[in-house]
PDB file of C-alpha atoms in Angstrom:
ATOM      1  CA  UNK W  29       0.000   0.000   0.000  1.00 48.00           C
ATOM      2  CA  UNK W  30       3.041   2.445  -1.239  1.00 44.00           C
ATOM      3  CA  UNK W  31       0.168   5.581  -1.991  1.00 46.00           C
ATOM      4  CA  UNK W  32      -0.884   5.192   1.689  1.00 51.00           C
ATOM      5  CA  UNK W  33       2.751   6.508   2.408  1.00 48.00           C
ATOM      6  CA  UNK W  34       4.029   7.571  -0.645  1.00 52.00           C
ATOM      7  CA  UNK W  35       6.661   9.826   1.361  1.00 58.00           C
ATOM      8  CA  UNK W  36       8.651   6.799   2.512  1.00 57.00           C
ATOM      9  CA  UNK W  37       8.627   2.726   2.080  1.00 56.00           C
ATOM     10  CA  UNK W  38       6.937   0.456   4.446  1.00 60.00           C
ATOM     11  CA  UNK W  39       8.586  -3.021   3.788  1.00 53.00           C
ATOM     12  CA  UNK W  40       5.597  -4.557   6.258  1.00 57.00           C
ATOM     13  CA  UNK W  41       2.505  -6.764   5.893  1.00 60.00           C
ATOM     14  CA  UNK W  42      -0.993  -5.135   6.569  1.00 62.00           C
ATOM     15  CA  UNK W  43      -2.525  -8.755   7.064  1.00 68.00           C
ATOM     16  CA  UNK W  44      -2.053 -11.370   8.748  1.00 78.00           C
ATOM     17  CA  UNK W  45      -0.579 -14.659   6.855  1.00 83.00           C
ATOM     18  CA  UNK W  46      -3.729 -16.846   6.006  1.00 90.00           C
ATOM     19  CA  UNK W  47      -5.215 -13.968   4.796  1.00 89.00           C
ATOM     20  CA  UNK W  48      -2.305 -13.971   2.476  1.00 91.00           C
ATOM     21  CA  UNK W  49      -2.278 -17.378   1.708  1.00 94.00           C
ATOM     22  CA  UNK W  50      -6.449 -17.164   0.645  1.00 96.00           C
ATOM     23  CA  UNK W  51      -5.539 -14.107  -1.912  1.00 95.00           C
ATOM     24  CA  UNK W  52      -2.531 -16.628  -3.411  1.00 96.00           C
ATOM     25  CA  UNK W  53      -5.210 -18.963  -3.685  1.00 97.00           C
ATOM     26  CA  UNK W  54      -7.896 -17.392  -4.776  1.00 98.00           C
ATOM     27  CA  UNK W  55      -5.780 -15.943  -7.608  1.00 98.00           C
ATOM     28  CA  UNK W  56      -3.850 -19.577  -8.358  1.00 97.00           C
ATOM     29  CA  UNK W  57      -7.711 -20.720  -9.296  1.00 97.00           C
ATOM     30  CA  UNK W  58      -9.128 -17.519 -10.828  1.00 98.00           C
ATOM     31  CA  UNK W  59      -6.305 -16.137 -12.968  1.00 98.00           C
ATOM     32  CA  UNK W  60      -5.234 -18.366 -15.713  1.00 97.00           C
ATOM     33  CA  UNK W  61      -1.852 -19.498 -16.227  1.00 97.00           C
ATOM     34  CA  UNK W  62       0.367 -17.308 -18.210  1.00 98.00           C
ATOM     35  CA  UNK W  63      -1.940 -14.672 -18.327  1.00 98.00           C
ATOM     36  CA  UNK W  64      -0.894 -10.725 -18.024  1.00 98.00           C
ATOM     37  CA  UNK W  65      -1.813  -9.031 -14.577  1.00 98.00           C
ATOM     38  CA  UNK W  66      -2.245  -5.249 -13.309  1.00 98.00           C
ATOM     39  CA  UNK W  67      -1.936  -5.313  -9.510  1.00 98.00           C
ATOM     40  CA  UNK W  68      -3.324  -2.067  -8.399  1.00 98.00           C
ATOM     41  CA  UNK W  69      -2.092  -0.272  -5.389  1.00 94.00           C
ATOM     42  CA  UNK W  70       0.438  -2.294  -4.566  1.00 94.00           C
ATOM     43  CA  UNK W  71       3.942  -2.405  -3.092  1.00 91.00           C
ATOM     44  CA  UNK W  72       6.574  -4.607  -2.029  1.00 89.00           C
ATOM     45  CA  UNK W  73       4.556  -7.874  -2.498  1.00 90.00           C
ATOM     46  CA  UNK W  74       2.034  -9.148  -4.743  1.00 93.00           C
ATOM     47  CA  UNK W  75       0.595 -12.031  -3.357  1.00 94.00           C
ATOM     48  CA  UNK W  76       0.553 -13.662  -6.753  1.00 97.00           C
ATOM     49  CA  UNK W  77       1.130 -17.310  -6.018  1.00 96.00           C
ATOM     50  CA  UNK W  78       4.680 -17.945  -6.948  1.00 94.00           C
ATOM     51  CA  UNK W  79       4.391 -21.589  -8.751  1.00 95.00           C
ATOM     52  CA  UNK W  80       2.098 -19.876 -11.378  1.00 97.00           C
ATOM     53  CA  UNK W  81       3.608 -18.235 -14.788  1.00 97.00           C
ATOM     54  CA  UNK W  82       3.099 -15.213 -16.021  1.00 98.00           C
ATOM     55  CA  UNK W  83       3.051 -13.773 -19.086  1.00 98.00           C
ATOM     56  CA  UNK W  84       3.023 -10.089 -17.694  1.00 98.00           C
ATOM     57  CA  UNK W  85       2.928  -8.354 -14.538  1.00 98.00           C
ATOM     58  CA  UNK W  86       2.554  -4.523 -13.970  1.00 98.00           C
ATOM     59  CA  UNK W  87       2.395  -2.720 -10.637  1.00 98.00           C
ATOM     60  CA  UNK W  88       0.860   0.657  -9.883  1.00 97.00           C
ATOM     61  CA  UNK W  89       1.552   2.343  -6.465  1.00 95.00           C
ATOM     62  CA  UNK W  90       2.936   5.454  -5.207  1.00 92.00           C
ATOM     63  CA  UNK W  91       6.656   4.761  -3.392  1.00 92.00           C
ATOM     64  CA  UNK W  92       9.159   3.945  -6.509  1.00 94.00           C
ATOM     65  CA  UNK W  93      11.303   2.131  -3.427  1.00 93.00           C
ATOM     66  CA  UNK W  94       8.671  -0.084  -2.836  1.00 92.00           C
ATOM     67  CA  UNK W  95       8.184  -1.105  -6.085  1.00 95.00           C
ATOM     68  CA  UNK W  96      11.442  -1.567  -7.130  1.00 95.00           C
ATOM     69  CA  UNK W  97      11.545  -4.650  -3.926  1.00 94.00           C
ATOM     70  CA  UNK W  98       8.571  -6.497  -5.899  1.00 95.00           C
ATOM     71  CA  UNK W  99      10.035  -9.269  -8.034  1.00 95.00           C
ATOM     72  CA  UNK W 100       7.010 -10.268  -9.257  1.00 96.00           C
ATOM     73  CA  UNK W 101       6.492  -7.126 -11.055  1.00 98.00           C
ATOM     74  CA  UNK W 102       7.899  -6.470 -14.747  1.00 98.00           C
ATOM     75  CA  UNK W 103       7.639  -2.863 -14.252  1.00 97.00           C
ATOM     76  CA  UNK W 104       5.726  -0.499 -13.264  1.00 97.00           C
ATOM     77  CA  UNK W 105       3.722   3.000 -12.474  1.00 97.00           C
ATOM     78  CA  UNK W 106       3.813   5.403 -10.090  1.00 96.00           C
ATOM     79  CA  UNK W 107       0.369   7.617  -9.884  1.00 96.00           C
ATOM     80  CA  UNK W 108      -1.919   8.890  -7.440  1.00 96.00           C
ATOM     81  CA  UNK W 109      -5.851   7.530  -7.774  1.00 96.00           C
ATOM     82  CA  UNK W 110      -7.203   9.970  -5.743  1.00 95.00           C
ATOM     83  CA  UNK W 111      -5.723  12.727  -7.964  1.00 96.00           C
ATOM     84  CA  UNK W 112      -5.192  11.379 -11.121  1.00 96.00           C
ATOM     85  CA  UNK W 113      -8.141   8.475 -11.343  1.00 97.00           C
ATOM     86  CA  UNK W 114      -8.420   8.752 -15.167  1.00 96.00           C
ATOM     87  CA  UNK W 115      -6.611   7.982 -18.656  1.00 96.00           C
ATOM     88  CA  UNK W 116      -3.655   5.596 -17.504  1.00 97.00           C
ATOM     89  CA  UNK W 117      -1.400   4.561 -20.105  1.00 96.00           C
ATOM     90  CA  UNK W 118      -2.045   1.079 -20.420  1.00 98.00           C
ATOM     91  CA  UNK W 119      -3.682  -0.082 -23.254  1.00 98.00           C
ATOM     92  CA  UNK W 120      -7.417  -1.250 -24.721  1.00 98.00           C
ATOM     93  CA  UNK W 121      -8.184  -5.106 -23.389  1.00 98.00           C
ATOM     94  CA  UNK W 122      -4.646  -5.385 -22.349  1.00 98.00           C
ATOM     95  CA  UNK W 123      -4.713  -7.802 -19.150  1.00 98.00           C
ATOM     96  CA  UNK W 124      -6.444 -10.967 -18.006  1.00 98.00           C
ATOM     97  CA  UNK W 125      -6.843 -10.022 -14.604  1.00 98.00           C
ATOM     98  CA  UNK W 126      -6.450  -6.746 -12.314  1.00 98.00           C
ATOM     99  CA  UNK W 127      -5.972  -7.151  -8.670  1.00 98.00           C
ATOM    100  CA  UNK W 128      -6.124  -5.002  -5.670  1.00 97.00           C
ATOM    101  CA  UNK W 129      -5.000  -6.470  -2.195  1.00 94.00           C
ATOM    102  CA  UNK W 130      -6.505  -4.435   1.181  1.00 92.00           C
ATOM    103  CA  UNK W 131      -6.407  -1.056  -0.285  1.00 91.00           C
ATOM    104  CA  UNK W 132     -10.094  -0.310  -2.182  1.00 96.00           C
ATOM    105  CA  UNK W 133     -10.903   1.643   0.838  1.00 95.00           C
ATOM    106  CA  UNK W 134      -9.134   4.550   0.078  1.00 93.00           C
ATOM    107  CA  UNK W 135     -10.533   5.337  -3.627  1.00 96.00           C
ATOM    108  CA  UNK W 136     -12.057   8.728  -3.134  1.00 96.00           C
ATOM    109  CA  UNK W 137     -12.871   8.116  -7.285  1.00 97.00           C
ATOM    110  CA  UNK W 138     -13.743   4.509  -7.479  1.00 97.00           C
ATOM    111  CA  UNK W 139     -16.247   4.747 -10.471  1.00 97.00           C
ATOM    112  CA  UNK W 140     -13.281   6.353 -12.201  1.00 98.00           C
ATOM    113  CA  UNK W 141     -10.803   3.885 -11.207  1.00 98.00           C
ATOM    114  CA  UNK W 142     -13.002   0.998 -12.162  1.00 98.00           C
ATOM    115  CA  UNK W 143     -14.137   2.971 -15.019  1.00 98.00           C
ATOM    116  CA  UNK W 144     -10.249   2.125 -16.482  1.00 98.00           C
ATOM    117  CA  UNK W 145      -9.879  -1.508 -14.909  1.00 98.00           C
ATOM    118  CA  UNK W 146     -12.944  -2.115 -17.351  1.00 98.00           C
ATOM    119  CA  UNK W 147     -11.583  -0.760 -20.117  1.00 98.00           C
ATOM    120  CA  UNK W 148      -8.106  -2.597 -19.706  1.00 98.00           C
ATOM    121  CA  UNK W 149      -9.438  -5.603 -18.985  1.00 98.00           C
ATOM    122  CA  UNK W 150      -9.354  -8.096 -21.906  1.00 98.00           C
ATOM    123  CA  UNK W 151     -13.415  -9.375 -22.400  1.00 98.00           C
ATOM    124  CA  UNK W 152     -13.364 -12.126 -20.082  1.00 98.00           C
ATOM    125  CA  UNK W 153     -10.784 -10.623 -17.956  1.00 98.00           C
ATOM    126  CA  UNK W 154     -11.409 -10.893 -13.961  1.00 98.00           C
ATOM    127  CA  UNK W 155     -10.845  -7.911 -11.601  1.00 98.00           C
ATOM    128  CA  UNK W 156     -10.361  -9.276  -7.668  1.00 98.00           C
ATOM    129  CA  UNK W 157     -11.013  -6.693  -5.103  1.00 98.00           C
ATOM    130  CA  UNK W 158      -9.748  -8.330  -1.818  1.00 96.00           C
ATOM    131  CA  UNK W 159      -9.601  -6.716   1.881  1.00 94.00           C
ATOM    132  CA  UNK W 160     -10.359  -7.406   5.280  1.00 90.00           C
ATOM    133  CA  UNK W 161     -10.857  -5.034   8.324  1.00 79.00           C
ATOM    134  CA  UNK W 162      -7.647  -3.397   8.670  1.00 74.00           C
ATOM    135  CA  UNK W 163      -7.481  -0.183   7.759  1.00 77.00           C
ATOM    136  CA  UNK W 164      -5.626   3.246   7.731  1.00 68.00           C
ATOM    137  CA  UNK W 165      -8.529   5.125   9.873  1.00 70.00           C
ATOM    138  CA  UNK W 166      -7.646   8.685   8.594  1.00 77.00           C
ATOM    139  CA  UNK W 167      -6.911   7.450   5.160  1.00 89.00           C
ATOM    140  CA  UNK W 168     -10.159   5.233   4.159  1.00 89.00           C
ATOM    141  CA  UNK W 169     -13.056   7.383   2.964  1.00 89.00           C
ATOM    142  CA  UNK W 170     -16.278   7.782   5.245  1.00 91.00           C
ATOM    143  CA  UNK W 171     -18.068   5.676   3.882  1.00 91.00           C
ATOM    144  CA  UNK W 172     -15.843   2.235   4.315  1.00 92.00           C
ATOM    145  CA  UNK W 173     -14.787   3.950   7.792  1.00 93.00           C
ATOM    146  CA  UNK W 174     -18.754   4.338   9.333  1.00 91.00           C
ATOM    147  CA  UNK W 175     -20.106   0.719   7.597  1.00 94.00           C
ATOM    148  CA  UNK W 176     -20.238  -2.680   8.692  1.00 96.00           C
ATOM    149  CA  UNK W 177     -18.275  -5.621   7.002  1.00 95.00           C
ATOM    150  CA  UNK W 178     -21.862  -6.811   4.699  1.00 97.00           C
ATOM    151  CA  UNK W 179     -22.020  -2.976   4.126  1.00 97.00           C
ATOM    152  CA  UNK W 180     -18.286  -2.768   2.544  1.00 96.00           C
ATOM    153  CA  UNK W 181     -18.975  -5.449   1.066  1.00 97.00           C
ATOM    154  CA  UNK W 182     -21.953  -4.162  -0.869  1.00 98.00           C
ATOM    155  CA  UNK W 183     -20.356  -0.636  -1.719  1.00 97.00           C
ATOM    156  CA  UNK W 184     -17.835  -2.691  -3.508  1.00 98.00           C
ATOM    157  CA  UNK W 185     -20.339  -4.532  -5.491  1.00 98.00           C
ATOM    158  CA  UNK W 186     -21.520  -1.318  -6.232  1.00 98.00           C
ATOM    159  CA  UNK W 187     -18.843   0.419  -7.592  1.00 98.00           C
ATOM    160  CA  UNK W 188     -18.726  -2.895  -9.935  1.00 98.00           C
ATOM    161  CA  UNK W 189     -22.491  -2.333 -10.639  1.00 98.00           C
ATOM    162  CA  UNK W 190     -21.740   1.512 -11.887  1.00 97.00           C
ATOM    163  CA  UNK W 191     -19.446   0.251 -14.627  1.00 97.00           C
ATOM    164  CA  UNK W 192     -21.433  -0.993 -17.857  1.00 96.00           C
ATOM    165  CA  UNK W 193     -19.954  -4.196 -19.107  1.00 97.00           C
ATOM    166  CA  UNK W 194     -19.122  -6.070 -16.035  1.00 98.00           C
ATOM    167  CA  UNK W 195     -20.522  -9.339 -15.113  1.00 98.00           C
ATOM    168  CA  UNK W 196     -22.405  -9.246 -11.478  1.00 98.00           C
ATOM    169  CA  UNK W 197     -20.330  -9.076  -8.581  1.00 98.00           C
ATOM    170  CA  UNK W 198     -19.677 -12.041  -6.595  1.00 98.00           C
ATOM    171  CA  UNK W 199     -18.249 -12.394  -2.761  1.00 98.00           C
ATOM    172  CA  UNK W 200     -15.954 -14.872  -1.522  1.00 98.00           C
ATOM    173  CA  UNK W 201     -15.463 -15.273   1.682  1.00 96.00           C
ATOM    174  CA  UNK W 202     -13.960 -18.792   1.894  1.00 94.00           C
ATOM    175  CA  UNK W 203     -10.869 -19.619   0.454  1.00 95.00           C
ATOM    176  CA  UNK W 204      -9.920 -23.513   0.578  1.00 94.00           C
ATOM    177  CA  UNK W 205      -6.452 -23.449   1.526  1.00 92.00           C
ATOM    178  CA  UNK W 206      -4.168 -26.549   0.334  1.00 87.00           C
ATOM    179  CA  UNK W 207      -4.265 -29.482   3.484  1.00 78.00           C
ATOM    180  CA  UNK W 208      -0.177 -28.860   4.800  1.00 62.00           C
ATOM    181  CA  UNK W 209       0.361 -28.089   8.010  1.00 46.00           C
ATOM    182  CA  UNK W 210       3.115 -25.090   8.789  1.00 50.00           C
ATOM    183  CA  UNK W 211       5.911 -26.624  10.104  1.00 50.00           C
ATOM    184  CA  UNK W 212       9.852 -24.862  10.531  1.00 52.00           C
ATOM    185  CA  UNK W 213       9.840 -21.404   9.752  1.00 53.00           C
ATOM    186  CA  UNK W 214       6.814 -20.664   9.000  1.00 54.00           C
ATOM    187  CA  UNK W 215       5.411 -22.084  12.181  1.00 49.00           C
ATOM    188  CA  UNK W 216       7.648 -20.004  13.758  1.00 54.00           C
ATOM    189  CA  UNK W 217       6.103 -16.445  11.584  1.00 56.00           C
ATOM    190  CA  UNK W 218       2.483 -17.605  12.215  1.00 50.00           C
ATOM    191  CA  UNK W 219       3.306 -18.275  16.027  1.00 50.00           C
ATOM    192  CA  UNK W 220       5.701 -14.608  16.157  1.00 52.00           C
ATOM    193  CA  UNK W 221       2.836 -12.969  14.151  1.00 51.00           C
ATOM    194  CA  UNK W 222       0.152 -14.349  16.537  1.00 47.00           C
ATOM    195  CA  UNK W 223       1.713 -12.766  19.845  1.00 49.00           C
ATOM    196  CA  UNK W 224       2.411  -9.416  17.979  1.00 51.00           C
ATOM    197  CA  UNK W 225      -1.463  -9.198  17.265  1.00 46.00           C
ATOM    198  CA  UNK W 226      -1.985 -10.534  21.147  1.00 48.00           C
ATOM    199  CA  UNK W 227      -4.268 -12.229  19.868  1.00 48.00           C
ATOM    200  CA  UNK W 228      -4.748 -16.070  17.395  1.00 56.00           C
ATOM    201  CA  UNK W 229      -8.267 -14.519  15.553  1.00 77.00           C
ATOM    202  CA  UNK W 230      -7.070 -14.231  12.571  1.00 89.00           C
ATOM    203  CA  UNK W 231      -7.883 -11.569  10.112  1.00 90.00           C
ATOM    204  CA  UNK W 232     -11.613 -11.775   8.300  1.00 94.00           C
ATOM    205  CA  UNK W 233     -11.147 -12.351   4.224  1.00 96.00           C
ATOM    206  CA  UNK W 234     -13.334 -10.782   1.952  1.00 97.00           C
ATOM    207  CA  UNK W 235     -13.217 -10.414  -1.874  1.00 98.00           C
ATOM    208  CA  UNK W 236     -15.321  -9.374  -4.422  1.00 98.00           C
ATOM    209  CA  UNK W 237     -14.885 -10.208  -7.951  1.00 98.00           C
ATOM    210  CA  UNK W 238     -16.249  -9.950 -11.187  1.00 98.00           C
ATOM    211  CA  UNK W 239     -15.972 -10.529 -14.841  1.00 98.00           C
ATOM    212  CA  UNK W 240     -15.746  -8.057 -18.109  1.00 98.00           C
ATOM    213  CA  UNK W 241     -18.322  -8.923 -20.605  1.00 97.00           C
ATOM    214  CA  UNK W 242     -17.277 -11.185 -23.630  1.00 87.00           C
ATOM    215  CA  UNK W 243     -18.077  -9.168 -26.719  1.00 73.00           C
ATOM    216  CA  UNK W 244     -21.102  -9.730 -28.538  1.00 64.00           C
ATOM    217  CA  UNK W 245     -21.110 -10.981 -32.024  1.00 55.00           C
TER     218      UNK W 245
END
């Protein structure tokens, strides 16, 4: 979330690790192999499952430092949303899949923003909106700050629903994760991460999703 603090880098996860390991998933089964992906508001990690090819991937955010740490990326743009929502440089039907991890909350233009993801969205192209409750307090607009999880839920639907040409909006809130248990180090993160948090309740997953319109013959 580099336009959250574009001023300096924050090399630090804003969820908690099965949250993390639900987006991986959720994109290993939705995106399609070897397809080209625009992760929006991103930073130093993309959460794009790392076993899966891909034929492109382009970050946007707002810290160049943070950027330059993501190796999944194969470049990327620096621009503010909230400013600047419109007219981005990537082209017509370009990618089969735009992502945005834990940061929808703070479009202050999000029928502008989706407005674009439409239109660079190849038809049949998926755009996954995934967050949880976390947030920036001073930084997420009113309306995500003052609502309940089913109503953040449903203002993201919406802001799908304002866009002509997308398929309707579906929620996931369950994520099957593959059966392994954590064992070595990362038994040692999810146990380090728990006592940080004071707390084992781990972090609520939501995403909404949904589809751009095949063209009609």
């Amino acid at each position: 979330m580099s336009w959250v603090h574009a001023d300096q880098p924050r090399i630090v996860q804003h969820v908690d690790g099965t949250f993390r390991r639900k987006v991986s998933q959720l994109y290993r089964q939705t995106i399609p192999a070897n397809g080209a992906v625009l992760d929006l508001m991103s930073s130093w990690v993309s959460h794009l499952p790392d076993d899966t090819p891909y034929s492109l991937v382009v970050g946007h955010g707002m810290n160049a430092q943070e950027m330059e740490r993501n190796k999944q990326l194969n470049r990327y743009f620096i621009r503010d949303f909230n400013k600047d929502p419109s007219n981005w440089a990537e082209k017509d039907n370009t990618f089969d899949a735009v992502v945005c991890c834990v940061s929808v909350q703070y479009m202050q233009h999000p029928e502008r923003v989706f407005a674009e993801i439409h239109r660079v969205l190849k038809p049949g192209g998926v755009c996954i909106m995934s967050f949880s409750s976390r947030l920036f307090y001073s930084k997420a607009i009113q309306g995500w700050r003052d609502n309940s999880a089913y109503g953040r839920v449903s203002l993201v639907k919406q802001y799908f629903q304002c866009i002509k040409g997308f398929t309707e909006a579906k929620v996931v809130t369950e994520v099957e994760l593959p059966s392994q248990s954590l064992t070595g180090f990362a038994s040692l993160q999810a146990k380090f991460s728990s006592l940080v948090s004071g707390s084992s309740q781990q972090d609520p997953f939501y995403a909404v999703l949904a589809y751009k319109q095949q063209l009609q013959i």
